[in-house]
Structure formats: C-alpha cells, structure tokens
Short mmCIF file of C-alpha atoms in Angstrom, two decimals:
data_model
loop_
_atom_site.label_atom_id
_atom_site.label_comp_id
_atom_site.label_asym_id
_atom_site.label_seq_id
_atom_site.Cartn_x
_atom_site.Cartn_y
_atom_site.Cartn_z
CA UNK A 4 -102.41 161.39 55.11
CA UNK A 5 -103.05 158.30 53.01
CA UNK A 6 -100.17 156.33 51.50
CA UNK A 7 -100.50 156.40 47.73
CA UNK A 8 -97.04 155.17 46.84
CA UNK A 9 -98.18 151.88 45.36
CA UNK A 10 -100.73 153.35 43.03
CA UNK A 11 -98.74 156.41 42.01
CA UNK A 12 -95.68 154.37 41.07
CA UNK A 13 -97.87 151.93 39.16
CA UNK A 14 -99.66 154.69 37.30
CA UNK A 15 -96.40 156.44 36.47
CA UNK A 16 -94.89 153.23 35.10
CA UNK A 17 -97.95 152.54 32.99
CA UNK A 18 -97.88 156.11 31.71
CA UNK A 19 -94.24 155.78 30.70
CA UNK A 20 -95.04 152.60 28.78
CA UNK A 21 -97.99 154.28 27.12
CA UNK A 22 -95.79 157.12 25.93
CA UNK A 23 -93.65 154.59 24.04
CA UNK A 24 -96.54 152.91 22.26
CA UNK A 25 -95.74 151.94 18.67
CA UNK A 26 -98.90 150.11 17.57
CA UNK A 27 -102.32 151.74 17.32
CA UNK A 28 -104.04 148.75 18.90
CA UNK A 29 -102.12 149.47 22.10
CA UNK A 30 -104.00 152.77 22.34
CA UNK A 31 -107.35 150.96 22.22
CA UNK A 32 -106.93 148.39 24.97
CA UNK A 33 -110.20 146.99 26.31
CA UNK A 34 -109.87 147.27 30.11
CA UNK A 35 -113.00 145.14 30.61
CA UNK A 36 -111.01 142.01 29.77
CA UNK A 37 -108.74 142.39 32.79
CA UNK A 38 -108.68 139.07 34.65
CA UNK A 39 -107.86 140.48 38.08
CA UNK A 40 -108.61 144.20 38.43
CA UNK A 41 -111.49 145.37 40.60
CA UNK A 42 -113.27 148.75 40.57
CA UNK A 43 -111.62 149.96 43.78
CA UNK A 44 -108.09 149.38 42.50
CA UNK A 45 -108.84 150.77 39.07
CA UNK A 46 -110.41 153.94 40.50
CA UNK A 47 -107.19 154.52 42.44
CA UNK A 48 -105.18 154.10 39.26
CA UNK A 49 -107.38 156.54 37.34
CA UNK A 50 -107.08 159.24 39.98
CA UNK A 51 -103.30 158.78 40.05
CA UNK A 52 -103.10 159.15 36.27
CA UNK A 53 -105.16 162.34 36.52
CA UNK A 54 -102.96 163.87 39.21
CA UNK A 55 -99.72 163.11 37.41
CA UNK A 56 -101.03 164.42 34.11
CA UNK A 57 -102.51 167.61 35.53
CA UNK A 58 -99.50 168.62 37.59
CA UNK A 59 -96.59 167.02 35.78
CA UNK A 60 -97.77 167.87 32.26
CA UNK A 61 -100.46 170.56 32.21
CA UNK A 62 -99.52 172.78 35.16
CA UNK A 63 -95.86 172.71 34.19
CA UNK A 64 -96.52 174.21 30.75
CA UNK A 65 -99.17 176.59 32.02
CA UNK A 66 -96.94 178.02 34.76
CA UNK A 67 -95.08 179.62 31.83
CA UNK A 68 -98.04 180.39 29.57
CA UNK A 69 -99.94 181.95 32.48
CA UNK A 70 -96.73 183.95 33.09
CA UNK A 71 -96.14 183.05 36.74
CA UNK A 72 -92.65 181.67 36.11
CA UNK A 73 -89.98 182.23 33.49
CA UNK A 74 -86.73 180.54 32.54
CA UNK A 75 -83.90 181.20 35.00
CA UNK A 76 -80.08 181.09 35.08
CA UNK A 77 -78.20 178.00 34.03
CA UNK A 78 -80.38 177.10 31.06
CA UNK A 79 -81.18 178.69 27.73
CA UNK A 80 -84.79 179.67 27.18
CA UNK A 81 -86.79 176.67 26.03
CA UNK A 82 -89.26 176.20 23.22
CA UNK A 83 -92.31 176.27 25.49
CA UNK A 84 -91.67 179.83 26.57
CA UNK A 85 -90.83 180.96 23.04
CA UNK A 86 -94.20 179.57 21.93
CA UNK A 87 -92.53 176.95 19.74
CA UNK A 88 -94.31 173.58 19.75
CA UNK A 89 -94.68 170.39 17.77
CA UNK A 90 -97.02 167.45 18.23
CA UNK A 91 -94.54 165.35 20.21
CA UNK A 92 -94.80 167.84 23.08
CA UNK A 93 -98.33 166.63 23.77
CA UNK A 94 -98.01 162.85 23.32
CA UNK A 95 -97.58 161.90 26.97
CA UNK A 96 -100.43 163.94 28.45
CA UNK A 97 -102.88 162.73 25.79
CA UNK A 98 -101.86 159.09 26.21
CA UNK A 99 -102.03 159.17 30.01
CA UNK A 100 -105.54 160.58 29.92
CA UNK A 101 -106.95 158.34 27.19
CA UNK A 102 -105.00 155.13 27.61
CA UNK A 103 -104.63 155.62 31.37
CA UNK A 104 -107.27 157.55 33.29
CA UNK A 105 -110.19 157.31 30.85
CA UNK A 106 -109.64 153.62 30.13
CA UNK A 107 -109.62 152.95 33.87
CA UNK A 108 -112.73 155.06 34.46
CA UNK A 109 -114.54 153.32 31.62
CA UNK A 110 -113.89 149.99 33.34
CA UNK A 111 -115.18 151.35 36.66
CA UNK A 112 -118.23 152.92 35.03
CA UNK A 113 -119.26 149.58 33.50
CA UNK A 114 -118.79 147.63 36.73
CA UNK A 115 -121.46 146.56 39.20
CA UNK A 116 -120.00 148.87 41.86
CA UNK A 117 -122.54 151.66 41.36
CA UNK A 118 -121.08 154.29 43.69
CA UNK A 119 -117.66 153.81 42.12
CA UNK A 120 -119.36 154.07 38.73
CA UNK A 121 -120.94 157.38 39.73
CA UNK A 122 -117.55 158.79 40.69
CA UNK A 123 -116.14 157.51 37.38
CA UNK A 124 -118.78 159.37 35.38
CA UNK A 125 -118.03 162.63 37.18
CA UNK A 126 -114.29 162.24 36.61
CA UNK A 127 -114.81 161.35 32.94
CA UNK A 128 -116.70 164.63 32.52
CA UNK A 129 -113.82 166.46 34.23
CA UNK A 130 -111.25 164.89 31.88
CA UNK A 131 -113.23 165.41 28.69
CA UNK A 132 -113.77 169.05 29.59
CA UNK A 133 -110.02 169.40 30.06
CA UNK A 134 -109.31 167.70 26.73
CA UNK A 135 -111.68 170.05 24.90
CA UNK A 136 -110.26 173.09 26.69
CA UNK A 137 -106.79 172.19 25.45
CA UNK A 138 -107.37 170.52 22.08
CA UNK A 139 -110.84 171.50 20.84
CA UNK A 140 -112.34 168.60 18.85
CA UNK A 141 -111.26 165.26 20.37
CA UNK A 142 -112.42 161.62 20.29
CA UNK A 143 -115.47 161.27 22.54
CA UNK A 144 -118.35 159.12 21.26
CA UNK A 145 -116.00 156.48 19.79
CA UNK A 146 -113.21 156.89 22.35
CA UNK A 147 -112.36 153.83 24.48
CA UNK A 148 -114.20 151.44 22.17
CA UNK A 149 -111.06 149.44 21.53
CA UNK A 150 -110.78 146.02 19.95
CA UNK A 151 -114.14 144.85 21.33
CA UNK A 152 -115.99 147.23 18.99
CA UNK A 153 -113.46 147.19 16.20
CA UNK A 154 -112.81 150.93 16.40
CA UNK A 155 -109.09 151.58 16.12
CA UNK A 156 -109.33 155.09 14.71
CA UNK A 157 -111.97 156.89 16.80
CA UNK A 158 -113.53 159.89 15.16
CA UNK A 159 -113.09 163.41 16.50
CA UNK A 160 -116.31 164.92 17.85
CA UNK A 161 -117.20 168.59 17.70
CA UNK A 162 -115.95 170.34 20.82
CA UNK A 163 -119.23 172.14 21.46
CA UNK A 164 -121.17 168.88 21.16
CA UNK A 165 -118.86 167.26 23.70
CA UNK A 166 -119.48 170.10 26.14
CA UNK A 167 -123.23 169.68 25.69
CA UNK A 168 -122.89 166.03 26.76
CA UNK A 169 -120.91 166.70 29.93
CA UNK A 170 -123.60 167.93 32.33
CA UNK A 171 -125.91 164.97 31.51
CA UNK A 172 -122.93 162.69 32.21
CA UNK A 173 -122.37 164.42 35.55
CA UNK A 174 -126.06 164.14 36.44
CA UNK A 175 -125.92 160.40 35.74
CA UNK A 176 -122.94 160.19 38.07
CA UNK A 177 -124.69 162.11 40.85
CA UNK A 178 -127.68 159.77 40.59
CA UNK A 179 -125.43 156.76 41.20
CA UNK A 180 -123.78 158.24 44.29
CA UNK A 181 -126.82 157.27 46.36
CA UNK A 182 -126.65 153.61 45.33
CA UNK A 183 -125.94 150.76 47.71
CA UNK A 184 -122.28 150.23 48.33
CA UNK A 185 -119.41 152.14 49.84
CA UNK A 186 -116.17 153.68 48.64
CA UNK A 187 -113.21 153.98 50.98
CA UNK A 188 -109.61 155.11 50.94
CA UNK A 189 -109.12 153.80 47.41
CA UNK A 190 -110.70 157.14 46.52
CA UNK A 191 -107.70 159.43 47.03
CA UNK A 192 -109.69 162.60 46.38
CA UNK A 193 -112.56 162.39 48.89
CA UNK A 194 -112.03 159.02 50.60
CA UNK A 195 -115.51 157.91 49.55
CA UNK A 196 -117.39 160.93 50.92
CA UNK A 197 -120.31 161.12 48.48
CA UNK A 198 -121.53 164.46 49.86
CA UNK A 199 -118.23 166.02 48.80
CA UNK A 200 -118.42 164.27 45.44
CA UNK A 201 -121.81 165.89 44.85
CA UNK A 202 -120.41 169.32 45.75
CA UNK A 203 -117.57 168.75 43.32
CA UNK A 204 -120.03 167.62 40.63
CA UNK A 205 -122.19 170.73 41.03
CA UNK A 206 -119.12 172.97 41.01
CA UNK A 207 -117.91 171.28 37.84
CA UNK A 208 -121.29 171.93 36.21
CA UNK A 209 -120.92 175.62 37.06
CA UNK A 210 -117.44 175.69 35.48
CA UNK A 211 -118.85 174.07 32.32
CA UNK A 212 -121.75 176.51 32.09
CA UNK A 213 -119.55 179.56 32.56
CA UNK A 214 -117.25 178.36 29.77
CA UNK A 215 -120.29 177.96 27.52
CA UNK A 216 -121.53 181.45 28.46
CA UNK A 217 -119.17 183.03 25.92
CA UNK A 218 -121.00 181.15 23.21
CA UNK A 219 -124.64 180.76 24.20
CA UNK A 220 -127.21 181.94 26.73
CA UNK A 221 -126.81 179.86 29.88
CA UNK A 222 -128.31 182.38 32.31
CA UNK A 223 -131.37 180.31 33.26
CA UNK A 224 -129.28 177.17 33.80
CA UNK A 225 -126.76 179.07 35.92
CA UNK A 226 -129.49 180.68 38.03
CA UNK A 227 -131.15 177.31 38.66
CA UNK A 228 -127.84 175.70 39.58
CA UNK A 229 -126.86 178.50 41.97
CA UNK A 230 -130.29 178.41 43.61
CA UNK A 231 -129.90 174.68 44.28
CA UNK A 232 -126.67 175.29 46.20
CA UNK A 233 -124.33 172.52 47.40
CA UNK A 234 -120.98 173.64 45.99
CA UNK A 235 -117.36 173.52 47.07
CA UNK A 236 -117.21 176.39 49.57
CA UNK A 237 -114.60 175.63 52.22
CA UNK A 238 -111.06 174.32 52.16
CA UNK A 239 -112.36 170.99 53.43
CA UNK A 240 -114.57 170.63 50.35
CA UNK A 241 -111.78 171.05 47.80
CA UNK A 242 -111.08 168.32 45.27
CA UNK A 243 -107.40 167.51 45.75
CA UNK A 244 -104.95 164.64 45.49
CA UNK A 245 -102.74 164.52 48.60
CA UNK A 246 -99.05 163.64 48.61
CA UNK A 247 -96.92 162.81 51.63
CA UNK A 248 -93.63 164.09 50.24
CA UNK A 249 -91.80 160.80 50.86
CA UNK A 250 -90.15 158.97 47.98
CA UNK A 251 -92.86 157.51 45.75
CA UNK A 252 -95.47 159.94 47.03
CA UNK A 253 -94.08 163.30 45.97
CA UNK A 254 -95.93 166.09 44.22
CA UNK A 255 -95.73 165.19 40.49
CA UNK A 256 -94.21 168.45 39.25
CA UNK A 257 -91.66 168.43 42.06
CA UNK A 258 -90.75 164.79 41.42
CA UNK A 259 -90.28 165.33 37.68
CA UNK A 260 -88.14 168.45 38.12
CA UNK A 261 -85.98 167.13 40.94
CA UNK A 262 -85.15 163.96 39.04
CA UNK A 263 -83.53 166.05 36.33
CA UNK A 264 -82.31 169.64 36.62
CA UNK A 265 -84.47 170.74 39.51
CA UNK A 266 -86.74 173.77 39.28
CA UNK A 267 -84.81 176.26 37.18
CA UNK A 268 -87.71 178.71 36.90
CA UNK A 269 -87.75 182.10 38.63
CA UNK A 270 -90.39 184.77 39.16
CA UNK A 271 -91.86 186.26 36.01
CA UNK A 272 -91.97 190.04 35.90
CA UNK A 273 -95.54 189.77 34.61
CA UNK A 274 -96.78 188.35 37.88
CA UNK A 275 -94.41 190.02 40.34
CA UNK A 276 -94.88 193.51 38.92
CA UNK A 277 -98.64 193.33 39.24
CA UNK A 278 -98.43 191.99 42.80
CA UNK A 279 -96.14 194.89 43.69
CA UNK A 280 -98.40 197.43 41.98
CA UNK A 281 -101.35 196.14 44.01
CA UNK A 282 -99.31 195.97 47.22
CA UNK A 283 -100.62 192.43 47.41
CA UNK A 284 -99.84 190.62 50.70
CA UNK A 285 -99.61 187.32 48.80
CA UNK A 286 -96.32 188.34 47.14
CA UNK A 287 -94.03 186.81 49.83
CA UNK A 288 -96.16 183.67 49.85
CA UNK A 289 -95.55 183.17 46.13
CA UNK A 290 -91.95 184.32 45.64
CA UNK A 291 -88.87 184.36 47.85
CA UNK A 292 -86.54 187.30 48.22
CA UNK A 293 -83.46 187.07 46.02
CA UNK A 294 -80.73 186.00 48.43
CA UNK A 295 -78.04 188.13 46.76
CA UNK A 296 -79.89 191.41 47.35
CA UNK A 297 -82.58 190.51 49.92
CA UNK A 298 -85.14 192.05 47.58
CA UNK A 299 -87.71 190.90 45.05
CA UNK A 300 -86.15 190.50 41.61
CA UNK A 301 -87.91 189.02 38.60
CA UNK A 302 -87.07 188.46 34.94
CA UNK A 303 -89.28 189.78 32.13
CA UNK A 304 -91.17 186.86 30.59
CA UNK A 305 -88.83 184.94 28.32
CA UNK A 306 -85.95 187.28 29.03
CA UNK A 307 -83.24 185.10 30.56
CA UNK A 308 -81.11 185.43 27.40
CA UNK A 309 -80.95 189.19 28.05
CA UNK A 310 -79.84 188.93 31.68
CA UNK A 311 -76.18 189.22 32.77
CA UNK A 312 -74.36 186.00 31.98
CA UNK A 313 -72.71 185.89 35.41
CA UNK A 314 -75.98 185.97 37.34
CA UNK A 315 -77.09 182.91 39.28
CA UNK A 316 -80.31 181.89 40.99
CA UNK A 317 -79.22 183.94 43.99
CA UNK A 318 -79.84 187.09 41.95
CA UNK A 319 -83.55 186.34 41.46
CA UNK A 320 -86.72 185.52 43.35
CA UNK A 321 -87.55 181.82 43.27
CA UNK A 322 -90.91 180.09 43.80
CA UNK A 323 -91.71 179.43 47.45
CA UNK A 324 -92.41 176.06 49.01
CA UNK A 325 -96.09 176.96 48.89
CA UNK A 326 -96.01 176.89 45.09
CA UNK A 327 -93.29 174.27 44.62
CA UNK A 328 -93.00 171.59 47.28
CA UNK A 329 -92.71 167.83 47.47
CA UNK A 330 -95.76 167.42 49.71
CA UNK A 331 -98.01 169.87 47.85
CA UNK A 332 -101.37 168.43 46.80
CA UNK A 333 -102.64 168.49 43.23
CA UNK A 334 -105.75 170.67 43.12
CA UNK A 335 -108.52 169.58 40.77
CA UNK A 336 -110.91 172.28 41.98
CA UNK A 337 -110.52 174.83 44.77
CA UNK A 338 -113.00 176.77 46.85
CA UNK A 339 -111.59 180.09 45.60
CA UNK A 340 -112.15 179.00 41.99
CA UNK A 341 -115.78 178.18 42.72
CA UNK A 342 -116.38 181.43 44.59
CA UNK A 343 -114.91 183.39 41.67
CA UNK A 344 -117.25 181.54 39.30
CA UNK A 345 -120.16 182.39 41.56
CA UNK A 346 -119.09 186.04 41.75
CA UNK A 347 -118.92 186.24 37.97
CA UNK A 348 -122.31 184.53 37.63
CA UNK A 349 -123.82 187.01 40.09
CA UNK A 350 -122.33 189.95 38.22
CA UNK A 351 -123.43 188.76 34.81
CA UNK A 352 -126.68 186.91 35.44
CA UNK A 353 -128.05 188.37 38.68
CA UNK A 354 -128.12 185.00 40.43
CA UNK A 355 -129.24 184.35 43.99
CA UNK A 356 -125.67 184.96 45.21
CA UNK A 357 -124.71 188.36 46.55
CA UNK A 358 -122.22 189.93 44.13
CA UNK A 359 -119.96 191.55 46.70
CA UNK A 360 -119.91 188.74 49.24
CA UNK A 361 -119.11 186.09 46.60
CA UNK A 362 -116.12 188.11 45.40
CA UNK A 363 -114.99 188.69 48.98
CA UNK A 364 -115.34 184.97 49.73
CA UNK A 365 -113.16 184.14 46.73
CA UNK A 366 -110.34 186.51 47.68
CA UNK A 367 -110.58 185.50 51.34
CA UNK A 368 -110.34 181.81 50.41
CA UNK A 369 -107.19 182.56 48.42
CA UNK A 370 -105.66 184.44 51.36
CA UNK A 371 -106.55 181.70 53.83
CA UNK A 372 -104.99 179.04 51.58
CA UNK A 373 -101.71 180.93 51.98
CA UNK A 374 -102.03 181.39 55.73
CA UNK A 375 -103.02 185.06 55.50
CA UNK A 376 -105.78 186.67 57.55
CA UNK A 377 -105.87 190.28 56.30
CA UNK A 378 -108.11 189.84 53.26
CA UNK A 379 -110.56 192.54 54.36
CA UNK A 380 -107.90 195.26 54.32
CA UNK A 381 -106.81 194.21 50.86
CA UNK A 382 -110.39 193.97 49.57
CA UNK A 383 -110.99 197.57 50.62
CA UNK A 384 -108.19 198.70 48.28
CA UNK A 385 -109.85 196.98 45.31
CA UNK A 386 -113.07 199.01 45.71
CA UNK A 387 -115.07 196.21 44.10
CA UNK A 388 -118.46 197.38 45.35
CA UNK A 389 -118.19 200.72 43.54
CA UNK A 390 -116.77 199.32 40.30
CA UNK A 391 -118.73 199.33 37.05
CA UNK A 392 -120.12 196.07 35.71
CA UNK A 393 -117.25 195.62 33.25
CA UNK A 394 -114.65 196.55 35.86
CA UNK A 395 -116.12 193.96 38.23
CA UNK A 396 -115.47 191.29 35.61
CA UNK A 397 -111.91 192.58 35.19
CA UNK A 398 -111.34 192.45 38.94
CA UNK A 399 -112.68 188.90 39.09
CA UNK A 400 -110.43 187.81 36.22
CA UNK A 401 -107.27 189.38 37.66
CA UNK A 402 -107.88 188.16 41.20
CA UNK A 403 -108.63 184.66 39.95
CA UNK A 404 -105.36 184.70 38.01
CA UNK A 405 -103.43 185.78 41.11
CA UNK A 406 -105.11 183.14 43.29
CA UNK A 407 -104.12 180.30 40.94
CA UNK A 408 -100.41 181.09 40.99
CA UNK A 409 -98.68 177.90 42.08
CA UNK A 410 -101.97 176.13 42.75
CA UNK A 411 -103.97 175.80 39.52
CA UNK A 412 -101.70 177.10 36.80
CA UNK A 413 -103.43 175.22 34.01
CA UNK A 414 -106.89 176.34 35.02
CA UNK A 415 -105.57 179.89 35.14
CA UNK A 416 -104.29 179.70 31.55
CA UNK A 417 -107.67 178.36 30.41
CA UNK A 418 -109.66 181.02 32.24
CA UNK A 419 -107.41 183.84 31.03
CA UNK A 420 -108.33 182.81 27.48
CA UNK A 421 -112.05 182.72 28.27
CA UNK A 422 -112.16 186.03 30.09
CA UNK A 423 -110.01 187.83 27.51
CA UNK A 424 -112.67 188.93 25.02
CA UNK A 425 -112.50 191.22 22.02
CA UNK A 426 -114.38 193.89 23.96
CA UNK A 427 -112.49 193.36 27.19
CA UNK A 428 -108.90 192.44 26.40
CA UNK A 429 -107.66 192.31 29.96
CA UNK A 430 -104.87 189.79 29.39
CA UNK A 431 -103.67 190.10 25.79
CA UNK A 432 -103.92 193.82 25.05
CA UNK A 433 -100.50 194.99 23.82
CA UNK A 434 -100.45 198.17 25.90
CA UNK A 435 -102.69 197.50 28.88
CA UNK A 436 -103.01 193.70 29.06
CA UNK A 437 -101.55 191.65 31.89
CA UNK A 438 -99.63 189.18 29.74
CA UNK A 439 -96.46 190.37 28.07
CA UNK A 440 -94.88 189.10 24.88
CA UNK A 441 -91.96 186.82 25.80
CA UNK A 442 -88.84 188.64 24.67
CA UNK A 443 -87.96 185.90 22.17
CA UNK A 444 -91.50 184.84 21.21
CA UNK A 445 -92.12 183.57 17.69
CA UNK A 446 -95.62 185.08 17.83
CA UNK A 447 -96.52 188.74 17.39
CA UNK A 448 -97.26 191.45 19.94
CA UNK A 449 -100.36 190.65 21.95
CA UNK A 450 -100.50 187.12 20.50
CA UNK A 451 -100.34 184.14 22.85
CA UNK A 452 -101.13 180.43 22.52
CA UNK A 453 -104.85 179.66 22.67
CA UNK A 454 -104.89 175.92 21.97
CA UNK A 455 -102.63 172.88 22.10
CA UNK A 456 -101.41 171.00 19.04
CA UNK A 457 -102.66 167.49 18.40
CA UNK A 458 -100.20 164.82 19.58
CA UNK A 459 -97.88 163.39 16.97
CA UNK A 460 -99.05 159.87 17.86
CA UNK A 461 -102.56 160.84 16.75
CA UNK A 462 -101.28 162.40 13.54
CA UNK A 463 -99.31 159.24 12.78
CA UNK A 464 -101.63 156.48 13.97
CA UNK A 465 -105.24 157.68 13.93
CA UNK A 466 -106.59 157.93 10.40
CA UNK A 467 -109.55 159.92 11.73
CA UNK A 468 -107.39 162.69 13.15
CA UNK A 469 -107.96 166.13 11.61
CA UNK A 470 -105.20 168.23 10.13
CA UNK A 471 -102.72 169.74 12.55
CA UNK A 472 -103.51 173.27 13.68
CA UNK A 473 -101.67 176.38 14.83
CA UNK A 474 -101.22 177.46 18.44
CA UNK A 475 -103.36 180.54 17.75
CA UNK A 476 -106.50 178.62 16.76
CA UNK A 477 -109.31 178.47 19.31
CA UNK A 478 -111.77 176.13 20.97
CA UNK A 479 -115.45 176.89 20.51
CA UNK A 480 -115.94 178.96 23.68
CA UNK A 481 -112.91 181.19 23.12
CA UNK A 482 -114.00 184.54 21.71
#
C-alpha cells in the first residue's frame, strides 16, 4: 500500500485555506506560474483533492439522501436529512474541486509530460461530469482562466453542452496515454498503469452516455462503445484511492467524523427493510446487529426525534467496518457499477453484451466485494431472466442502489435520480417507491432533493453566477 500521507495532508490544508477565501482573485489562481511544482507532484495533489472531496463531502451527504444511513442517538436530526440547505453547505466541495483538483489538473494538462497530461484530461472529464450532476450549469469554458486571461467571473455554461464536451476530452486524454514518458507511484489511482487508465476512460464514457440517454438517442454510440470493449471488469481494474488507515492516511469520511463526534449515523429503515424483504445476504456486511438486542434494528429515515429518548447506539444497528473504516479506499468507479451500466445498455439498446450475464456479473461483483460467494443462489430469487423489459430496468436500479451502500453513496444518489422516471417511479413513488419521506422533511410526500444549491461564495463573488435555485430543480438529464 502506498504512503500518501504527505500529499493528503497537503491537499487537506490547501482545501481548508480555500474554504476561507475572501477575495475573488484567490479563486482564479494561475497554477502555471508555480516556480517549483512539477507534473508528478501536482497530479498527486489533484487526486488527493478528488478523494477528499468525493468521500468527505459528497458521499457523506449522499449516505443520507440515498437513505442508507439516518441520524442516530445523541444528536438532534440535522438540516441535511430534513432537506434544509443554504449555499454555505456547498462552499467547500466546490472550492476544493475548482481551486484544488481542477487547477492542479489544468497545470498538468498544459505541461510537457504527455502521459500525465492524458490522465489529467480524463480526470477533468470525471470532475466536470460530477459538477454538472450536482449543480447543473457550472463554469466550464471560462473556468480556470484566472488572472492570466483576465477572467475573474467565469460564465456558467449550459449543463448539456458541458456533457457534450466530455467524451471528446476523454478521447484526447486516451490519445496521450500512448505518448513517450512514464507515470509512477505519484499516480495514487493506478500507479501509472495506462491500460487501466484506458479502461477507466472507456467506462466513464459509458456512464456519460447512459446519463444522456434520458435526454437524447445515444443507442448507436453505446453499441459502438460496448463492441470496442476494454472496460473496468474485475476488482483489480477499479479506480480507487487507497488509504493505509494510519494517521494522515485515513479514509476521508472516517477522518472527518472521528475528529469531531464520530459516526453518529445508524441504519436507515429504508435500506434495512428492503434488504430484509429480499433476504439479501449482504445485510450483515452492511449493518451490525444492535448489541442491546442482538437483532437488526433501524430507524425510519429522519425519525430519530421520534425514538425513545433513553435509547443509545446499542439499541440500533450501526454501519459495519466494510462501509465505515479508517483504511477503506475511496471508489471513483467500481466494476459492479460498470457491469450494471452494461446490463442496462443491453436491456435498452440490444448491445453486444448478453443481458442476463451482465446483470449476473454486476451482482456477483457486489457480492465478491463484500467477501460473499453465494451470488448465484441470490440471483435465482430475483428471476431476472423471466422479468419484463421494464422490470429488468427496475431490478438493475434497485440492485445498483444496494451495491453502492457504503461504497459509492454519491453515485447511488445520482443514479437513483436518473433511473426514477415519470413512467417508472421506482424510487420516489409515495406508495411503492424505495425512498421514504424523512419524518421531519420540509418537502412534500414523494419529493426529494434533485440538485445542489450554488455555493454562497459564488453567489457573493462571481458576478456571472445565475440566480440561486431550489433543491427540487433538475439537471438536464433528469426526467
């Protein structure tokens, strides 16, 4: 396991300074004027920023909004779970991606280190997709221009237009991977393995296309991509950021929680009830038995204020070490995610992939990631092969949601929005949907957040920022 203490601590310190920025020019720093940085060091910094932002900021919020966890004893229910937000809630994540990761990647992309530059392009596409998925329209074409170009208030580009630019950006990155030069352990994700970077790039293109599929016809592009192959398929192909668990190299969510109140979340009834209904063998891998009763006990989403005042954590099921641990990696893209995307593509577009085997590969990959070997028995209970076309999509959506519990919470929240359509309301339906209204939600029945608010720093400092929106507005691909 590589030692990333130096870079993680540096990135975290920079991120904390960025969150306290008072002057707009500080948000438009030109990294190309650095007198000492080199592409290898800066790539390390960018990947560290990404990992801390994804797990410490995005996954933390989405663990609640995807209804895996809920507030537990010892604290009153917080604003996040009540669906109460203001712009300041999103300042840090935005700043760490723009002023941290993207600024670093822009420096690497413009350097003479071509292989590093190829990786930077692929990661920039990953970040900009994430920004659109959370915020909709964001700065893109004028982002990162800084003082050198005199752009201190970058315009906000149309979210669909940004998506259209991402696959060309990825293709440019893939083309550079074969350049002269080498990348080593400064690349925390793949340690310079360009074959794995290409698999990640192709898998990311598939994710982008499937998001666009709600809005336009991408069937021919998806078929061509699937036919070309070369995706993340095995655990060894996964795009992850490793952590050793020692001080300075702890999983970001774990480190942030343990330096304050610890993890005060417990099992959400939304998730646990469905796992129990399905007799899902992954239940004990995701939640511990409540020590007071030696049984599984959850709390309805957002319902801690309605639980007995005298109850303690011992009365409820807590997240396991598999989902909350100091040495857990941050997962940028998993093999089960990619197999689920391929299963959906096969079901919807009749690609070269076999529909049944792709779905089975996805569920099996999820089981194997948890140390389970009985996926075939479980798959038989789902009866996927005999399901109707619409029921196949429902099974894919639900199984993907289960597989991302404690591993890719933010991606799960995004995909639940995409796969919850007006004609197939599998997550938000008041009576039959998976997600339940938090008991003290400020939104109505069957209404859940579908976008993030713009950061307050943008509202205050960027004259090009649009008006603030509501949590129920949507990005372009969200039907």
